[in-house]
């Protein structure tokens, strides 16, 4: 089956076998509707102890009540905060009709046992206790947690399972950063049918990655933010969507980038807009130095290619992605996400000059090439004949794709050879890395990352130091439908 015939099937409306059957059958009579902000759990006496229940719950999204997957009745779930050296103990209770688990996205902790072990499978009705220690030298930063059970990751994240995991530390104590007003911004989209259910994905959504028409900040539609004249606003941004990209712009205000996925950069970098692929985070400062009034935080149109390039086959020239899934193509309008209003005034707060030190990594001991691609075949299973590949192979849990040694530095060449030029965000578990270059052009500043966008036709070089933790973990595309359909590999780190 070639893509032209596949897309024609999409126009005919053939449904996917990947369903959310539990949404239709679970009784909601004894569930509590929650509209409150997600609660905060912080470590006490060097211990963060939390009970998390994954279940279907009625959750208010804007003016609608939706039956979402939730942690403790909330989507997004509770915000967790710890410090370097703390012990973390999380009891995950699974009240879904599918197996699930937890991934601690971006944390540099053990991938074995009860740590960031994505091979754990917690069956319906069971409880699993995660326990691990945050390293004493772990950087402060904005991290998060979400399910990572293979073949269920996309449906569970899209259904609502995600939450922030913040490590407090040196960055938060910089005087200018500490003086800023802090806001957490979880960017998450949902799709809800008239009955309040999350509909199953059709095969077109599986190809591009599912997107929802309700785009929220902290589960709210266009919430309000405030800043005093002269003040600083710290936005801690997380793209917790399964597939949606966010090209962010704040009217009249540049962003002052102070941290990326893995923590602080060396000094602020001014940006007029900020692109966050699924899984990416960024901390930015906003200066309250404009005329008092209201300003919109916008999500600008972004073309991530793929089938959006082939719109001429469907008529209209906008691409099926743009027509069917809320602006995946290059057309569309800027979408307001939140509204910033000036309120009061303070003595003008300066920007910090120095944030941290991002070391220069040594030359690599090993160089590897990883090719990202997609293929179309025959079949009517979960992927409707689609497979997403690394180096020409779909994921096999029993196969070791890369063997690395502790104490070494490797350079990986990530080459997006997808013939549709579809963008793929690449995520590596446990081990933060630095981006060296994109299609031969060096990065403008050093930063620690765990997720990097590899655009269609692009080659990105990353440098990975393997430190501290041995064990088996994974790397994958963070469009989670692509991960579930094969774009994942196993990494074995040996001492």
mmCIF file of C-alpha atoms in Angstrom, residues 119-452:
data_model
loop_
_atom_site.group_PDB
_atom_site.id
_atom_site.type_symbol
_atom_site.label_atom_id
_atom_site.label_comp_id
_atom_site.label_asym_id
_atom_site.label_seq_id
_atom_site.Cartn_x
_atom_site.Cartn_y
_atom_site.Cartn_z
ATOM 1 C CA UNK A 119 9.723 -1.717 31.322
ATOM 2 C CA UNK A 120 7.564 -1.863 34.455
ATOM 3 C CA UNK A 121 4.005 -2.927 33.697
ATOM 4 C CA UNK A 122 1.333 -2.184 36.283
ATOM 5 C CA UNK A 123 -1.799 -4.155 35.428
ATOM 6 C CA UNK A 124 -5.349 -2.871 36.010
ATOM 7 C CA UNK A 125 -6.173 -2.977 39.702
ATOM 8 C CA UNK A 126 -2.525 -3.231 40.771
ATOM 9 C CA UNK A 127 -0.232 -0.805 42.618
ATOM 10 C CA UNK A 128 3.474 -0.290 41.992
ATOM 11 C CA UNK A 129 5.791 1.716 44.249
ATOM 12 C CA UNK A 130 8.557 3.759 42.632
ATOM 13 C CA UNK A 131 11.421 4.751 44.906
ATOM 14 C CA UNK A 132 14.640 6.505 43.914
ATOM 15 C CA UNK A 133 17.037 9.216 45.050
ATOM 16 C CA UNK A 134 17.627 12.475 43.215
ATOM 17 C CA UNK A 135 21.428 12.816 42.835
ATOM 18 C CA UNK A 136 22.993 15.463 45.064
ATOM 19 C CA UNK A 137 24.379 17.244 41.991
ATOM 20 C CA UNK A 138 21.140 17.096 39.977
ATOM 21 C CA UNK A 139 20.418 20.428 38.262
ATOM 22 C CA UNK A 140 17.347 22.476 39.111
ATOM 23 C CA UNK A 141 14.788 22.412 36.342
ATOM 24 C CA UNK A 142 11.317 21.807 34.961
ATOM 25 C CA UNK A 143 10.735 18.094 34.381
ATOM 26 C CA UNK A 144 7.567 16.006 34.160
ATOM 27 C CA UNK A 145 6.001 12.576 34.493
ATOM 28 C CA UNK A 146 3.701 10.638 32.167
ATOM 29 C CA UNK A 147 2.877 7.031 31.160
ATOM 30 C CA UNK A 148 5.312 5.090 29.013
ATOM 31 C CA UNK A 149 3.783 1.646 28.563
ATOM 32 C CA UNK A 150 4.588 0.594 24.991
ATOM 33 C CA UNK A 151 1.535 0.587 22.678
ATOM 34 C CA UNK A 152 -0.404 2.620 25.290
ATOM 35 C CA UNK A 153 1.782 5.717 25.703
ATOM 36 C CA UNK A 154 0.024 7.939 23.153
ATOM 37 C CA UNK A 155 -3.548 7.068 24.100
ATOM 38 C CA UNK A 156 -2.850 7.567 27.809
ATOM 39 C CA UNK A 157 -0.985 10.863 27.469
ATOM 40 C CA UNK A 158 -3.540 12.206 24.983
ATOM 41 C CA UNK A 159 -6.303 11.090 27.327
ATOM 42 C CA UNK A 160 -4.936 13.330 30.085
ATOM 43 C CA UNK A 161 -2.159 11.610 32.054
ATOM 44 C CA UNK A 162 0.699 14.069 32.674
ATOM 45 C CA UNK A 163 2.090 16.216 35.472
ATOM 46 C CA UNK A 164 4.994 18.512 36.346
ATOM 47 C CA UNK A 165 8.010 17.327 38.335
ATOM 48 C CA UNK A 166 10.112 20.273 39.499
ATOM 49 C CA UNK A 167 13.590 20.081 40.978
ATOM 50 C CA UNK A 168 14.354 23.174 43.073
ATOM 51 C CA UNK A 169 17.945 24.327 43.347
ATOM 52 C CA UNK A 170 20.580 26.913 42.478
ATOM 53 C CA UNK A 171 18.695 28.500 39.560
ATOM 54 C CA UNK A 172 15.773 29.353 41.837
ATOM 55 C CA UNK A 173 18.071 31.152 44.282
ATOM 56 C CA UNK A 174 19.538 33.652 41.787
ATOM 57 C CA UNK A 175 18.220 36.968 43.179
ATOM 58 C CA UNK A 176 16.659 38.219 39.945
ATOM 59 C CA UNK A 177 15.026 34.839 39.266
ATOM 60 C CA UNK A 178 13.831 34.546 42.856
ATOM 61 C CA UNK A 179 12.248 38.010 42.645
ATOM 62 C CA UNK A 180 10.239 37.093 39.551
ATOM 63 C CA UNK A 181 6.608 36.017 39.810
ATOM 64 C CA UNK A 182 6.502 32.313 38.896
ATOM 65 C CA UNK A 183 3.824 30.720 36.719
ATOM 66 C CA UNK A 184 3.682 27.107 35.563
ATOM 67 C CA UNK A 185 2.344 26.668 32.031
ATOM 68 C CA UNK A 186 1.350 23.109 31.066
ATOM 69 C CA UNK A 187 0.386 23.157 27.387
ATOM 70 C CA UNK A 188 -2.007 20.284 26.692
ATOM 71 C CA UNK A 189 -4.608 19.622 24.017
ATOM 72 C CA UNK A 190 -7.725 17.470 24.303
ATOM 73 C CA UNK A 191 -10.396 16.114 21.984
ATOM 74 C CA UNK A 192 -13.868 15.594 23.424
ATOM 75 C CA UNK A 193 -16.963 14.375 21.597
ATOM 76 C CA UNK A 194 -20.517 15.499 22.351
ATOM 77 C CA UNK A 195 -20.886 12.872 25.057
ATOM 78 C CA UNK A 196 -17.729 14.105 26.784
ATOM 79 C CA UNK A 197 -15.614 11.123 25.700
ATOM 80 C CA UNK A 198 -12.195 11.184 24.104
ATOM 81 C CA UNK A 199 -12.816 9.701 20.645
ATOM 82 C CA UNK A 200 -10.593 6.970 19.217
ATOM 83 C CA UNK A 201 -7.871 7.992 16.792
ATOM 84 C CA UNK A 202 -8.417 7.354 13.110
ATOM 85 C CA UNK A 203 -5.445 6.193 11.084
ATOM 86 C CA UNK A 204 -4.755 9.723 9.813
ATOM 87 C CA UNK A 205 -4.262 10.841 13.419
ATOM 88 C CA UNK A 206 -1.954 7.887 13.980
ATOM 89 C CA UNK A 207 0.152 8.891 10.975
ATOM 90 C CA UNK A 208 0.584 12.496 12.051
ATOM 91 C CA UNK A 209 0.106 11.979 15.771
ATOM 92 C CA UNK A 210 -3.191 12.823 17.405
ATOM 93 C CA UNK A 211 -4.068 16.448 18.172
ATOM 94 C CA UNK A 212 -7.077 17.845 19.989
ATOM 95 C CA UNK A 213 -9.128 20.901 19.084
ATOM 96 C CA UNK A 214 -9.236 22.121 22.718
ATOM 97 C CA UNK A 215 -5.853 23.664 23.476
ATOM 98 C CA UNK A 216 -5.404 24.465 27.144
ATOM 99 C CA UNK A 217 -3.047 26.028 29.668
ATOM 100 C CA UNK A 218 -3.165 24.034 32.906
ATOM 101 C CA UNK A 219 -6.428 22.502 31.689
ATOM 102 C CA UNK A 220 -8.039 25.931 31.210
ATOM 103 C CA UNK A 221 -9.044 27.789 28.072
ATOM 104 C CA UNK A 222 -7.308 31.176 27.763
ATOM 105 C CA UNK A 223 -6.593 31.791 31.465
ATOM 106 C CA UNK A 224 -5.385 35.146 32.770
ATOM 107 C CA UNK A 225 -1.846 35.984 33.891
ATOM 108 C CA UNK A 226 -0.687 39.215 35.495
ATOM 109 C CA UNK A 227 2.511 41.220 35.768
ATOM 110 C CA UNK A 228 3.262 44.470 37.602
ATOM 111 C CA UNK A 229 4.739 47.397 35.728
ATOM 112 C CA UNK A 230 8.500 47.035 36.160
ATOM 113 C CA UNK A 231 8.232 43.432 37.325
ATOM 114 C CA UNK A 232 9.500 40.106 36.032
ATOM 115 C CA UNK A 233 7.339 37.098 35.173
ATOM 116 C CA UNK A 234 8.909 33.636 35.083
ATOM 117 C CA UNK A 235 7.046 31.240 32.813
ATOM 118 C CA UNK A 236 7.939 27.578 33.259
ATOM 119 C CA UNK A 237 6.663 26.053 30.025
ATOM 120 C CA UNK A 238 5.962 22.372 29.335
ATOM 121 C CA UNK A 239 4.645 20.906 26.097
ATOM 122 C CA UNK A 240 2.688 17.976 27.524
ATOM 123 C CA UNK A 241 0.775 17.292 24.296
ATOM 124 C CA UNK A 242 1.087 13.944 22.578
ATOM 125 C CA UNK A 243 1.816 15.473 19.163
ATOM 126 C CA UNK A 244 1.022 19.191 18.992
ATOM 127 C CA UNK A 245 3.825 21.712 18.482
ATOM 128 C CA UNK A 246 3.693 25.160 20.100
ATOM 129 C CA UNK A 247 5.255 28.153 18.363
ATOM 130 C CA UNK A 248 4.879 30.691 21.142
ATOM 131 C CA UNK A 249 4.870 34.465 20.977
ATOM 132 C CA UNK A 250 3.834 37.029 23.594
ATOM 133 C CA UNK A 251 2.472 40.205 22.060
ATOM 134 C CA UNK A 252 4.800 43.157 22.631
ATOM 135 C CA UNK A 253 7.249 41.188 24.797
ATOM 136 C CA UNK A 254 10.324 39.139 23.900
ATOM 137 C CA UNK A 255 11.132 36.014 25.884
ATOM 138 C CA UNK A 256 14.345 35.933 27.911
ATOM 139 C CA UNK A 257 15.291 32.243 27.854
ATOM 140 C CA UNK A 258 16.975 31.154 31.092
ATOM 141 C CA UNK A 259 16.632 27.346 31.038
ATOM 142 C CA UNK A 260 15.948 24.474 28.648
ATOM 143 C CA UNK A 261 15.008 20.821 29.235
ATOM 144 C CA UNK A 262 17.994 20.033 31.444
ATOM 145 C CA UNK A 263 18.247 23.248 33.441
ATOM 146 C CA UNK A 264 19.903 26.646 33.327
ATOM 147 C CA UNK A 265 21.838 28.018 30.383
ATOM 148 C CA UNK A 266 24.846 30.302 30.961
ATOM 149 C CA UNK A 267 23.101 33.659 30.492
ATOM 150 C CA UNK A 268 19.721 34.865 29.184
ATOM 151 C CA UNK A 269 19.047 34.595 25.449
ATOM 152 C CA UNK A 270 16.422 36.927 23.971
ATOM 153 C CA UNK A 271 13.877 35.268 21.677
ATOM 154 C CA UNK A 272 10.985 36.825 19.766
ATOM 155 C CA UNK A 273 9.275 33.436 19.612
ATOM 156 C CA UNK A 274 9.833 30.001 21.068
ATOM 157 C CA UNK A 275 9.121 26.635 19.440
ATOM 158 C CA UNK A 276 8.354 23.733 21.778
ATOM 159 C CA UNK A 277 8.050 20.261 20.275
ATOM 160 C CA UNK A 278 6.239 17.556 22.281
ATOM 161 C CA UNK A 279 8.123 16.833 25.501
ATOM 162 C CA UNK A 280 10.259 19.979 25.464
ATOM 163 C CA UNK A 281 10.406 22.516 28.288
ATOM 164 C CA UNK A 282 11.727 26.051 28.637
ATOM 165 C CA UNK A 283 11.935 28.641 31.394
ATOM 166 C CA UNK A 284 11.627 32.247 30.231
ATOM 167 C CA UNK A 285 11.514 35.633 31.913
ATOM 168 C CA UNK A 286 9.167 38.367 30.701
ATOM 169 C CA UNK A 287 9.879 41.981 31.591
ATOM 170 C CA UNK A 288 6.961 44.207 32.530
ATOM 171 C CA UNK A 289 8.292 47.184 30.598
ATOM 172 C CA UNK A 290 5.483 47.859 28.133
ATOM 173 C CA UNK A 291 2.437 50.126 28.269
ATOM 174 C CA UNK A 292 -0.128 48.850 30.756
ATOM 175 C CA UNK A 293 -2.845 46.811 29.078
ATOM 176 C CA UNK A 294 -3.512 43.248 27.959
ATOM 177 C CA UNK A 295 -1.304 41.091 25.762
ATOM 178 C CA UNK A 296 -1.985 37.650 24.331
ATOM 179 C CA UNK A 297 0.243 34.598 24.584
ATOM 180 C CA UNK A 298 -0.172 33.160 21.088
ATOM 181 C CA UNK A 299 0.413 29.820 19.445
ATOM 182 C CA UNK A 300 1.473 30.736 15.915
ATOM 183 C CA UNK A 301 0.865 28.443 12.917
ATOM 184 C CA UNK A 302 3.582 25.853 12.413
ATOM 185 C CA UNK A 303 4.058 23.477 9.498
ATOM 186 C CA UNK A 304 5.498 20.176 10.644
ATOM 187 C CA UNK A 305 5.117 18.678 7.171
ATOM 188 C CA UNK A 306 4.175 15.049 6.649
ATOM 189 C CA UNK A 307 0.838 14.606 4.909
ATOM 190 C CA UNK A 308 0.284 18.354 5.107
ATOM 191 C CA UNK A 309 2.557 18.563 2.058
ATOM 192 C CA UNK A 310 0.137 16.468 0.033
ATOM 193 C CA UNK A 311 -2.976 18.602 0.310
ATOM 194 C CA UNK A 312 -3.319 19.011 -3.434
ATOM 195 C CA UNK A 313 -4.470 15.411 -3.593
ATOM 196 C CA UNK A 314 -7.395 16.268 -1.329
ATOM 197 C CA UNK A 315 -8.279 19.637 -2.846
ATOM 198 C CA UNK A 316 -8.094 23.058 -1.271
ATOM 199 C CA UNK A 317 -4.315 23.148 -1.112
ATOM 200 C CA UNK A 318 -4.135 23.363 2.677
ATOM 201 C CA UNK A 319 -3.211 19.740 3.287
ATOM 202 C CA UNK A 320 -5.204 17.145 5.151
ATOM 203 C CA UNK A 321 -3.304 17.924 8.332
ATOM 204 C CA UNK A 322 -4.525 21.505 8.231
ATOM 205 C CA UNK A 323 -8.079 20.623 7.268
ATOM 206 C CA UNK A 324 -8.686 17.734 9.628
ATOM 207 C CA UNK A 325 -6.474 18.305 12.624
ATOM 208 C CA UNK A 326 -6.457 21.939 13.566
ATOM 209 C CA UNK A 327 -3.671 23.567 11.596
ATOM 210 C CA UNK A 328 -0.841 21.088 11.206
ATOM 211 C CA UNK A 329 -0.087 22.641 7.842
ATOM 212 C CA UNK A 330 1.200 26.128 7.208
ATOM 213 C CA UNK A 331 -2.276 27.694 7.068
ATOM 214 C CA UNK A 332 -4.332 28.840 10.027
ATOM 215 C CA UNK A 333 -4.520 31.737 12.455
ATOM 216 C CA UNK A 334 -2.591 32.537 15.598
ATOM 217 C CA UNK A 335 -4.378 30.938 18.557
ATOM 218 C CA UNK A 336 -4.607 32.737 21.929
ATOM 219 C CA UNK A 337 -3.476 30.492 24.786
ATOM 220 C CA UNK A 338 -3.526 32.941 27.721
ATOM 221 C CA UNK A 339 -3.918 36.669 28.354
ATOM 222 C CA UNK A 340 -1.331 38.742 30.236
ATOM 223 C CA UNK A 341 -2.610 41.841 32.054
ATOM 224 C CA UNK A 342 -0.590 44.567 33.795
ATOM 225 C CA UNK A 343 -1.575 45.026 37.434
ATOM 226 C CA UNK A 344 0.141 47.400 39.841
ATOM 227 C CA UNK A 345 3.785 48.428 39.686
ATOM 228 C CA UNK A 346 7.110 47.744 41.366
ATOM 229 C CA UNK A 347 10.584 49.211 41.126
ATOM 230 C CA UNK A 348 12.056 47.944 37.856
ATOM 231 C CA UNK A 349 13.634 44.514 38.302
ATOM 232 C CA UNK A 350 16.762 43.766 36.241
ATOM 233 C CA UNK A 351 17.455 40.607 34.265
ATOM 234 C CA UNK A 352 20.070 38.232 35.652
ATOM 235 C CA UNK A 353 23.409 38.317 33.879
ATOM 236 C CA UNK A 354 24.820 34.925 34.866
ATOM 237 C CA UNK A 355 22.652 31.843 35.328
ATOM 238 C CA UNK A 356 24.943 28.850 35.449
ATOM 239 C CA UNK A 357 27.811 27.058 33.789
ATOM 240 C CA UNK A 358 27.184 24.703 30.886
ATOM 241 C CA UNK A 359 30.355 22.683 30.453
ATOM 242 C CA UNK A 360 32.022 22.033 27.139
ATOM 243 C CA UNK A 361 31.908 18.286 26.529
ATOM 244 C CA UNK A 362 35.064 16.525 25.344
ATOM 245 C CA UNK A 363 35.440 15.012 21.914
ATOM 246 C CA UNK A 364 33.393 11.825 21.536
ATOM 247 C CA UNK A 365 34.846 8.364 21.900
ATOM 248 C CA UNK A 366 32.123 6.864 19.675
ATOM 249 C CA UNK A 367 30.093 8.281 16.784
ATOM 250 C CA UNK A 368 26.787 6.754 15.664
ATOM 251 C CA UNK A 369 24.179 7.486 13.008
ATOM 252 C CA UNK A 370 20.468 7.031 13.678
ATOM 253 C CA UNK A 371 18.073 7.394 10.737
ATOM 254 C CA UNK A 372 14.433 8.344 11.377
ATOM 255 C CA UNK A 373 11.901 7.134 8.809
ATOM 256 C CA UNK A 374 8.433 5.746 8.143
ATOM 257 C CA UNK A 375 7.108 3.000 5.936
ATOM 258 C CA UNK A 376 3.724 1.945 4.620
ATOM 259 C CA UNK A 377 2.800 -1.699 4.382
ATOM 260 C CA UNK A 378 -0.260 -3.895 4.544
ATOM 261 C CA UNK A 379 -2.345 -4.680 7.579
ATOM 262 C CA UNK A 380 -5.248 -3.461 9.671
ATOM 263 C CA UNK A 381 -3.741 -3.688 13.164
ATOM 264 C CA UNK A 382 -2.941 -0.873 15.552
ATOM 265 C CA UNK A 383 -0.943 1.053 12.959
ATOM 266 C CA UNK A 384 -3.130 0.271 9.940
ATOM 267 C CA UNK A 385 0.007 -0.844 8.103
ATOM 268 C CA UNK A 386 2.183 2.055 9.284
ATOM 269 C CA UNK A 387 5.544 1.593 10.933
ATOM 270 C CA UNK A 388 7.998 4.231 12.154
ATOM 271 C CA UNK A 389 11.623 3.184 12.224
ATOM 272 C CA UNK A 390 15.086 3.853 13.549
ATOM 273 C CA UNK A 391 17.716 2.593 11.111
ATOM 274 C CA UNK A 392 15.170 0.640 9.088
ATOM 275 C CA UNK A 393 13.802 -1.419 11.994
ATOM 276 C CA UNK A 394 10.699 -1.160 14.147
ATOM 277 C CA UNK A 395 11.061 -1.442 17.907
ATOM 278 C CA UNK A 396 11.782 -4.840 19.457
ATOM 279 C CA UNK A 397 11.834 -4.919 23.262
ATOM 280 C CA UNK A 398 14.251 -7.891 23.249
ATOM 281 C CA UNK A 399 16.797 -6.292 20.917
ATOM 282 C CA UNK A 400 19.626 -4.056 22.172
ATOM 283 C CA UNK A 401 20.125 -1.321 19.592
ATOM 284 C CA UNK A 402 22.961 0.631 21.216
ATOM 285 C CA UNK A 403 25.502 -0.464 23.838
ATOM 286 C CA UNK A 404 27.278 2.344 25.673
ATOM 287 C CA UNK A 405 29.804 2.491 28.499
ATOM 288 C CA UNK A 406 29.715 4.650 31.601
ATOM 289 C CA UNK A 407 32.432 7.268 31.606
ATOM 290 C CA UNK A 408 32.323 7.843 27.839
ATOM 291 C CA UNK A 409 30.991 10.567 25.583
ATOM 292 C CA UNK A 410 29.263 9.645 22.325
ATOM 293 C CA UNK A 411 28.143 11.748 19.380
ATOM 294 C CA UNK A 412 24.934 10.719 17.642
ATOM 295 C CA UNK A 413 24.016 11.901 14.179
ATOM 296 C CA UNK A 414 20.213 12.006 13.978
ATOM 297 C CA UNK A 415 19.197 11.994 10.313
ATOM 298 C CA UNK A 416 15.549 12.516 9.403
ATOM 299 C CA UNK A 417 15.163 10.608 6.139
ATOM 300 C CA UNK A 418 11.358 10.333 6.270
ATOM 301 C CA UNK A 419 10.297 10.736 2.600
ATOM 302 C CA UNK A 420 7.344 12.914 3.708
ATOM 303 C CA UNK A 421 9.795 15.286 5.461
ATOM 304 C CA UNK A 422 7.768 14.888 8.656
ATOM 305 C CA UNK A 423 9.268 16.495 11.784
ATOM 306 C CA UNK A 424 10.260 14.101 14.593
ATOM 307 C CA UNK A 425 11.207 15.182 18.153
ATOM 308 C CA UNK A 426 13.900 12.810 19.454
ATOM 309 C CA UNK A 427 13.954 12.005 23.193
ATOM 310 C CA UNK A 428 16.644 10.181 25.162
ATOM 311 C CA UNK A 429 15.868 8.824 28.620
ATOM 312 C CA UNK A 430 18.058 9.264 31.734
ATOM 313 C CA UNK A 431 21.002 10.968 30.002
ATOM 314 C CA UNK A 432 20.857 14.687 29.088
ATOM 315 C CA UNK A 433 22.793 15.754 26.013
ATOM 316 C CA UNK A 434 23.993 18.847 24.177
ATOM 317 C CA UNK A 435 23.046 19.729 20.605
ATOM 318 C CA UNK A 436 26.227 20.300 18.604
ATOM 319 C CA UNK A 437 24.869 21.282 15.189
ATOM 320 C CA UNK A 438 21.862 21.247 12.877
ATOM 321 C CA UNK A 439 22.579 20.416 9.232
ATOM 322 C CA UNK A 440 26.164 21.538 9.753
ATOM 323 C CA UNK A 441 25.338 24.824 11.502
ATOM 324 C CA UNK A 442 26.577 25.031 15.107
ATOM 325 C CA UNK A 443 24.129 25.761 17.896
ATOM 326 C CA UNK A 444 24.195 29.426 18.973
ATOM 327 C CA UNK A 445 24.527 28.590 22.677
ATOM 328 C CA UNK A 446 25.207 25.508 24.814
ATOM 329 C CA UNK A 447 22.318 23.943 26.676
ATOM 330 C CA UNK A 448 21.344 20.655 28.270
ATOM 331 C CA UNK A 449 18.513 18.905 26.446
ATOM 332 C CA UNK A 450 16.697 15.582 26.569
ATOM 333 C CA UNK A 451 14.373 16.229 23.593
ATOM 334 C CA UNK A 452 15.449 17.757 20.279
#
